[in-house]
Every structure is written in C-alpha cells, then in structure tokens.
Amino acid sequence: QSWSRGMSYCLHSESHWDTGPIYVRENGKLHVVNQGAGGIRDVTPKTRPFRLFSRSFSVELCMNREDDRARRQRTDHFIFTYTKEGNLRYSAKSLFSLVLGYISDNVDHIDSLIGFPEQIAEKLFSAAEARQKFTEPVTGLRALQKFTEAYGSLVLCSLCLRNRYLVISEKLEEIKSFRELTCLDLSCCKLGDEHELLEHLTKEGLSSVKQLLLKDNSLSDAGLRRMTAPVRVLKKGLDNLLVLDLSCNPKITDVGIGYLLSFKKLNCLDISGTGLKDVDAVIKRIQMQIGLVHSKVPLKEFDHSNCRTEGWAEQTVLQWEQAVMEAIKPQDNLRSRTAALCFYDKTPRMEEVVKCTLVESETKAGNLQFYKEKVQNCHLPLKKEVAGSHELKNNRKRALAEQERERTSKQKHLCLTVEDWDLLNTY
C-alpha cells in the first residue's frame, strides 16, 4: 500500500507529464498503473499491430521536381509516344535497355571487356557516347582504354586529324590509346620532330598503319631518322607502311630520303615540296632500291579524300572537336583589336594568307609522287608497251646486282652512329 500511495501521489503531482502506461510486476503477475484514476488493475499487455509504414506515410511522384537527375530517371524508364488520336501514351522500357543505361552511366568502373560479345559492346559504346562519357578528362580516357584493349580496330580503324592541332594537344592521351589503326591523317598540324605523337608512331600499337599522311608538319631529316630507326635496325614499327605522304616539308633533304629506303613495302610516296638538292639522283635511287616509279600525274592516294574517321568512336572525335571549338569561341571578340593593330601596322596583315598559300606554292614547284607499277591500288593509267618491257627487265637486273653489292658491303652499313645508338636505347 505504501508504494501504491507514493505512485499515485507522483502521478497526481506531475499529471502534466505524459509518461504513458507504467507496468508493475507483483507476485508473478503484471499490473498496469491507471494514470487517471491512480489505481491498479490487472491487464494483460496488448501487443501493438506491426506497421511497415507510419500513419503519416505518403507517396509522392517525382513528376514536378526540378532536379535533373529525377527527370533523367523518369525518362530512362518510360517511352512516351502519341497515338493516332493525339493522346500521350507511355510504355516501360525493357530490362536490357535499363541495364545498358546503368552500365553506360558507370562505364569508367568496368574492369575489362575482353571476351565480351561485340554486338552488345557496340551498343554499350554508343550509349556511353550519347551520354558524352568519353569527353570527360579522366574517366573518359579510362573507359576508352577498356574498349580499345578489347576490340582494337572496331573502335577506330581510320583517323583523320587534318588541320586539327588543338584536338591533338587536348586529347593526346586518348588518341594514343587507339590501336590497330590502318589509316592516319596528320596533315597540316605543324607537329615538328619532337612531338609525342610522332614518337608514338614507332610503337607496337600503331604497327598496323598502312597509310600515313604527314603533309606540312615541319619535319626534317632528324624527325625521319627517329621515325625510321625501329624499322632500319629492329625491323619493327612502321614496317607495314604502304602509302606515305611527306610533302610540304622543306627541311627534308636528300639525307632524309635515304632513311625512307627502309620501307620496302611502300606502294605510293609523295615528297613534293621538300628541300631536295639533286632531284634526279633521288628519283633514280628510289626507283632502284624500292621499285617506285616517278608519276607525272597526281595520284588519288594523296588528295586526302580516302582517309576518313571510321569506327565506333567516329562521333566521339566529333565531340572532341566541338568541345575545342566552343572553347575557342570567346577569342572571336579579339578580331576588332587585331584589325586595329593591322591599321597601325603593328602586326603583319598577310599572316593568315601566307599560311594558306604556302602549301599551294610549294606543291606547284614540282610533283614528286611515286607509285609501284605492280600494285593496282594506285589509281593511275599504266601504259603497257612491248618496248618498255625490255627496259623493265634491265632495271630489275640492275636492282638485283645492286642488292648483291649491298649484301657484300653489309658490314660497312652496320656501323651505327652515336645518335642511332641513343635512339635504340629509348626503345
């Protein structure tokens, strides 16, 4: 009775507190204290029904949110179409498309794609390309490398970067990740002899290149020596090269042409606009050692129409170019300032004109294009004459005689210079 009186006193004195039911166990029975009356009654505790959600739970559709992620998730899961009556109709996407979208959003987290089916990989690449995943600086390179390691030429078999030096400088690592390229156009990029991309041409990843266009790239004899060192000594690098364009490089002399004689599989060669001193001697040397004939008509292999960007990453290269062009747009406002400087003779007016006419003036000086008569890929009307066949036989005999002389004097040519040894140490 004493503890019940104390309990009732406590309840009456602090009735403003909502303490809830109070349970007391006495003589093995459970009693509940009645807060209002202050008495005790025998009541078995009732278990509350289990609720998964509270009573205040409500469902809200994410249709009116301004968050872009919510909108993207909504559109990714449904397809909206219009019926003939003009009513809006939606249907849920397939599980394959949903999974494909999820993987493409996280394509940079893929460990490897080696052994994955090509048909599904192409769809995955296009889905990631539509989301512009390959334009991101770090994750884009990582994702692109996973595709190139697994599929090689399917990702890109031909790459045209003519007059796109800014794309090369911004996406150099991405370009170096492409493998098994057969055609590469780097014309009018002003790369020079020390550029990383020219050094990358000698690696095993680009040993499959058959058509290489290096027109107007400020190359010299030193650049050709570095580019041909693996072929001349190690029989690696650009050993499968068939078409080579080195036109409009005035720093290339007769010495640099000697390095090109190591490309035994060449079918077409263009050295127009180079700094040759003895043109006739170079023509005879190329004809005797490689078997290429001087063409009097411009060849179609060097009109830069056959080389195009082809492969899964065709749109990716276009996205890179668009991103670079958008970054250059603010500089268009400086044209008024440059015009004012030209008016006061502080800048040369004909600077832009010289860049365009330089190549044309050098190509008009002389056409030094060569082709191999046996190959039909070089689009040139070949003259088959009976009298000319005897001359060809004599030329072959002379070529064989010179090859035998070269074999006997092999020991003299094996003496490499210090510069060649430095190049070999880099590979």
PDB file of C-alpha atoms in Angstrom, residues 186-341:
ATOM      1  CA  LEU A 186      48.004  14.234 -89.554  1.00  0.00           C
ATOM      2  CA  SER A 187      48.346  16.732 -92.386  1.00  0.00           C
ATOM      3  CA  CYS A 188      48.790  20.465 -91.724  1.00  0.00           C
ATOM      4  CA  CYS A 189      49.236  20.032 -87.965  1.00  0.00           C
ATOM      5  CA  LYS A 190      52.757  21.520 -87.616  1.00  0.00           C
ATOM      6  CA  LEU A 191      53.817  18.812 -85.164  1.00  0.00           C
ATOM      7  CA  GLY A 192      57.587  19.060 -85.648  1.00  0.00           C
ATOM      8  CA  ASP A 193      60.273  16.469 -84.970  1.00  0.00           C
ATOM      9  CA  GLU A 194      59.932  16.292 -81.172  1.00  0.00           C
ATOM     10  CA  HIS A 195      56.184  15.746 -80.829  1.00  0.00           C
ATOM     11  CA  GLU A 196      54.983  12.854 -78.654  1.00  0.00           C
ATOM     12  CA  LEU A 197      52.543  11.619 -81.272  1.00  0.00           C
ATOM     13  CA  LEU A 198      55.321  11.129 -83.834  1.00  0.00           C
ATOM     14  CA  GLU A 199      57.248   9.160 -81.246  1.00  0.00           C
ATOM     15  CA  HIS A 200      54.145   7.086 -80.590  1.00  0.00           C
ATOM     16  CA  LEU A 201      54.017   6.124 -84.285  1.00  0.00           C
ATOM     17  CA  THR A 202      57.017   3.860 -83.768  1.00  0.00           C
ATOM     18  CA  LYS A 203      55.331   1.856 -81.010  1.00  0.00           C
ATOM     19  CA  GLU A 204      53.813  -1.590 -81.460  1.00  0.00           C
ATOM     20  CA  GLY A 205      50.283  -0.251 -81.013  1.00  0.00           C
ATOM     21  CA  LEU A 206      50.480   1.506 -84.402  1.00  0.00           C
ATOM     22  CA  SER A 207      52.486  -1.096 -86.316  1.00  0.00           C
ATOM     23  CA  SER A 208      49.326  -1.827 -88.328  1.00  0.00           C
ATOM     24  CA  VAL A 209      49.293   1.617 -90.003  1.00  0.00           C
ATOM     25  CA  LYS A 210      49.327   1.241 -93.785  1.00  0.00           C
ATOM     26  CA  GLN A 211      48.552   4.814 -94.845  1.00  0.00           C
ATOM     27  CA  LEU A 212      50.321   7.699 -93.093  1.00  0.00           C
ATOM     28  CA  LEU A 213      49.833  11.303 -94.207  1.00  0.00           C
ATOM     29  CA  LEU A 214      52.308  13.804 -92.698  1.00  0.00           C
ATOM     30  CA  LYS A 215      51.929  16.694 -95.097  1.00  0.00           C
ATOM     31  CA  ASP A 216      53.074  20.133 -93.851  1.00  0.00           C
ATOM     32  CA  ASN A 217      54.258  19.100 -90.385  1.00  0.00           C
ATOM     33  CA  SER A 218      57.604  20.956 -90.170  1.00  0.00           C
ATOM     34  CA  LEU A 219      59.558  17.703 -90.360  1.00  0.00           C
ATOM     35  CA  SER A 220      63.275  17.477 -91.018  1.00  0.00           C
ATOM     36  CA  ASP A 221      65.881  14.782 -91.533  1.00  0.00           C
ATOM     37  CA  ALA A 222      66.180  14.311 -87.769  1.00  0.00           C
ATOM     38  CA  GLY A 223      62.468  13.513 -87.500  1.00  0.00           C
ATOM     39  CA  LEU A 224      62.665  10.942 -90.302  1.00  0.00           C
ATOM     40  CA  ARG A 225      65.706   9.359 -88.670  1.00  0.00           C
ATOM     41  CA  ARG A 226      63.821   8.915 -85.413  1.00  0.00           C
ATOM     42  CA  MET A 227      60.690   7.666 -87.155  1.00  0.00           C
ATOM     43  CA  THR A 228      62.543   5.044 -89.201  1.00  0.00           C
ATOM     44  CA  ALA A 229      65.034   3.869 -86.547  1.00  0.00           C
ATOM     45  CA  PRO A 230      62.921   0.866 -85.372  1.00  0.00           C
ATOM     46  CA  VAL A 231      62.393  -0.271 -88.980  1.00  0.00           C
ATOM     47  CA  ARG A 232      66.025   0.156 -90.005  1.00  0.00           C
ATOM     48  CA  VAL A 233      67.527  -1.653 -87.049  1.00  0.00           C
ATOM     49  CA  LEU A 234      64.909  -3.661 -85.164  1.00  0.00           C
ATOM     50  CA  LYS A 235      62.561  -4.447 -88.087  1.00  0.00           C
ATOM     51  CA  LYS A 236      59.638  -3.100 -86.044  1.00  0.00           C
ATOM     52  CA  GLY A 237      57.431  -0.033 -86.038  1.00  0.00           C
ATOM     53  CA  LEU A 238      56.006   1.150 -89.374  1.00  0.00           C
ATOM     54  CA  ASP A 239      57.109  -1.968 -91.212  1.00  0.00           C
ATOM     55  CA  ASN A 240      53.698  -2.454 -92.913  1.00  0.00           C
ATOM     56  CA  LEU A 241      53.508   1.061 -94.360  1.00  0.00           C
ATOM     57  CA  LEU A 242      52.124   1.205 -97.916  1.00  0.00           C
ATOM     58  CA  VAL A 243      51.296   4.901 -98.501  1.00  0.00           C
ATOM     59  CA  LEU A 244      53.422   7.749 -97.117  1.00  0.00           C
ATOM     60  CA  ASP A 245      52.916  11.485 -97.647  1.00  0.00           C
ATOM     61  CA  LEU A 246      55.792  13.791 -96.650  1.00  0.00           C
ATOM     62  CA  SER A 247      55.018  16.683 -98.962  1.00  0.00           C
ATOM     63  CA  CYS A 248      55.409  20.355 -97.998  1.00  0.00           C
ATOM     64  CA  ASN A 249      58.213  19.712 -95.505  1.00  0.00           C
ATOM     65  CA  PRO A 250      61.042  21.961 -96.808  1.00  0.00           C
ATOM     66  CA  LYS A 251      63.547  20.801 -94.168  1.00  0.00           C
ATOM     67  CA  ILE A 252      63.675  17.262 -95.575  1.00  0.00           C
ATOM     68  CA  THR A 253      66.774  16.862 -97.749  1.00  0.00           C
ATOM     69  CA  ASP A 254      68.476  14.085 -99.700  1.00  0.00           C
ATOM     70  CA  VAL A 255      69.799  12.625 -96.448  1.00  0.00           C
ATOM     71  CA  GLY A 256      66.292  12.196 -95.056  1.00  0.00           C
ATOM     72  CA  ILE A 257      65.134  10.413 -98.208  1.00  0.00           C
ATOM     73  CA  GLY A 258      67.816   7.826 -97.549  1.00  0.00           C
ATOM     74  CA  TYR A 259      66.068   6.873 -94.303  1.00  0.00           C
ATOM     75  CA  LEU A 260      62.849   6.165 -96.218  1.00  0.00           C
ATOM     76  CA  LEU A 261      64.508   3.426 -98.235  1.00  0.00           C
ATOM     77  CA  SER A 262      63.989   1.075 -95.290  1.00  0.00           C
ATOM     78  CA  PHE A 263      60.228   0.963 -96.058  1.00  0.00           C
ATOM     79  CA  LYS A 264      60.397  -1.938 -98.513  1.00  0.00           C
ATOM     80  CA  LYS A 265      56.604  -2.377 -98.718  1.00  0.00           C
ATOM     81  CA  LEU A 266      55.863   1.158 -99.906  1.00  0.00           C
ATOM     82  CA  ASN A 267      53.496   1.400-102.860  1.00  0.00           C
ATOM     83  CA  CYS A 268      52.984   5.193-103.008  1.00  0.00           C
ATOM     84  CA  LEU A 269      55.253   8.004-101.845  1.00  0.00           C
ATOM     85  CA  ASP A 270      54.885  11.790-102.016  1.00  0.00           C
ATOM     86  CA  ILE A 271      57.899  14.034-101.351  1.00  0.00           C
ATOM     87  CA  SER A 272      56.707  17.121-103.217  1.00  0.00           C
ATOM     88  CA  GLY A 273      57.732  20.436-101.708  1.00  0.00           C
ATOM     89  CA  THR A 274      60.772  19.063 -99.865  1.00  0.00           C
ATOM     90  CA  GLY A 275      64.257  20.592 -99.863  1.00  0.00           C
ATOM     91  CA  LEU A 276      65.939  18.173-102.281  1.00  0.00           C
ATOM     92  CA  LYS A 277      69.161  19.303-103.944  1.00  0.00           C
ATOM     93  CA  ASP A 278      69.705  16.614-106.573  1.00  0.00           C
ATOM     94  CA  VAL A 279      66.194  15.610-107.652  1.00  0.00           C
ATOM     95  CA  ASP A 280      67.277  13.312-110.491  1.00  0.00           C
ATOM     96  CA  ALA A 281      69.597  11.329-108.245  1.00  0.00           C
ATOM     97  CA  VAL A 282      66.841  10.903-105.657  1.00  0.00           C
ATOM     98  CA  ILE A 283      64.364   9.695-108.305  1.00  0.00           C
ATOM     99  CA  LYS A 284      66.835   7.077-109.574  1.00  0.00           C
ATOM    100  CA  ARG A 285      67.677   5.979-106.046  1.00  0.00           C
ATOM    101  CA  ILE A 286      64.035   5.470-105.105  1.00  0.00           C
ATOM    102  CA  GLN A 287      63.356   3.582-108.326  1.00  0.00           C
ATOM    103  CA  MET A 288      66.337   1.262-107.959  1.00  0.00           C
ATOM    104  CA  GLN A 289      66.117   0.453-104.246  1.00  0.00           C
ATOM    105  CA  ILE A 290      62.354   0.470-103.570  1.00  0.00           C
ATOM    106  CA  GLY A 291      60.975  -0.067-107.054  1.00  0.00           C
ATOM    107  CA  LEU A 292      58.800   3.068-107.155  1.00  0.00           C
ATOM    108  CA  VAL A 293      58.312   4.905-110.435  1.00  0.00           C
ATOM    109  CA  HIS A 294      58.023   8.683-110.694  1.00  0.00           C
ATOM    110  CA  SER A 295      54.470   9.694-111.592  1.00  0.00           C
ATOM    111  CA  LYS A 296      53.795  12.544-113.990  1.00  0.00           C
ATOM    112  CA  VAL A 297      50.117  12.669-112.972  1.00  0.00           C
ATOM    113  CA  PRO A 298      48.927  13.446-109.396  1.00  0.00           C
ATOM    114  CA  LEU A 299      47.867  10.287-107.604  1.00  0.00           C
ATOM    115  CA  LYS A 300      44.484   9.938-105.960  1.00  0.00           C
ATOM    116  CA  GLU A 301      46.044   8.455-102.832  1.00  0.00           C
ATOM    117  CA  PHE A 302      47.293  11.905-101.842  1.00  0.00           C
ATOM    118  CA  ASP A 303      44.168  14.005-102.379  1.00  0.00           C
ATOM    119  CA  HIS A 304      43.088  13.400 -98.737  1.00  0.00           C
ATOM    120  CA  SER A 305      39.632  12.173 -99.711  1.00  0.00           C
ATOM    121  CA  ASN A 306      40.098   8.493 -98.908  1.00  0.00           C
ATOM    122  CA  CYS A 307      41.182   8.985 -95.304  1.00  0.00           C
ATOM    123  CA  ARG A 308      38.211   9.453 -93.005  1.00  0.00           C
ATOM    124  CA  THR A 309      37.414   8.757 -89.389  1.00  0.00           C
ATOM    125  CA  GLU A 310      35.699   5.376 -89.304  1.00  0.00           C
ATOM    126  CA  GLY A 311      34.690   3.183 -86.372  1.00  0.00           C
ATOM    127  CA  TRP A 312      32.628   3.218 -83.208  1.00  0.00           C
ATOM    128  CA  ALA A 313      34.404   6.355 -81.963  1.00  0.00           C
ATOM    129  CA  GLU A 314      33.566   8.463 -85.014  1.00  0.00           C
ATOM    130  CA  GLN A 315      31.075  10.596 -83.088  1.00  0.00           C
ATOM    131  CA  THR A 316      33.466  10.771 -80.139  1.00  0.00           C
ATOM    132  CA  VAL A 317      36.111  12.504 -82.269  1.00  0.00           C
ATOM    133  CA  LEU A 318      33.442  14.958 -83.450  1.00  0.00           C
ATOM    134  CA  GLN A 319      32.501  15.668 -79.828  1.00  0.00           C
ATOM    135  CA  TRP A 320      36.156  16.426 -79.059  1.00  0.00           C
ATOM    136  CA  GLU A 321      36.323  18.830 -81.969  1.00  0.00           C
ATOM    137  CA  GLN A 322      33.105  20.582 -80.939  1.00  0.00           C
ATOM    138  CA  ALA A 323      34.368  20.982 -77.373  1.00  0.00           C
ATOM    139  CA  VAL A 324      37.594  22.557 -78.655  1.00  0.00           C
ATOM    140  CA  MET A 325      35.700  24.898 -80.969  1.00  0.00           C
ATOM    141  CA  GLU A 326      33.441  26.018 -78.135  1.00  0.00           C
ATOM    142  CA  ALA A 327      36.497  26.804 -76.027  1.00  0.00           C
ATOM    143  CA  ILE A 328      37.910  28.957 -78.830  1.00  0.00           C
ATOM    144  CA  LYS A 329      34.701  30.945 -79.407  1.00  0.00           C
ATOM    145  CA  PRO A 330      35.454  33.710 -76.839  1.00  0.00           C
ATOM    146  CA  GLN A 331      38.561  34.615 -78.867  1.00  0.00           C
ATOM    147  CA  ASP A 332      36.388  35.773 -81.752  1.00  0.00           C
ATOM    148  CA  ASN A 333      35.833  39.032 -79.896  1.00  0.00           C
ATOM    149  CA  LEU A 334      39.506  39.884 -80.387  1.00  0.00           C
ATOM    150  CA  ARG A 335      39.126  40.351 -84.141  1.00  0.00           C
ATOM    151  CA  SER A 336      38.320  44.045 -83.759  1.00  0.00           C
ATOM    152  CA  ARG A 337      41.513  44.540 -81.747  1.00  0.00           C
ATOM    153  CA  THR A 338      43.642  42.717 -84.317  1.00  0.00           C
ATOM    154  CA  ALA A 339      42.070  44.810 -87.082  1.00  0.00           C
ATOM    155  CA  ALA A 340      43.026  47.978 -85.215  1.00  0.00           C
ATOM    156  CA  LEU A 341      46.598  46.737 -84.795  1.00  0.00           C
TER     157      LEU A 341
END
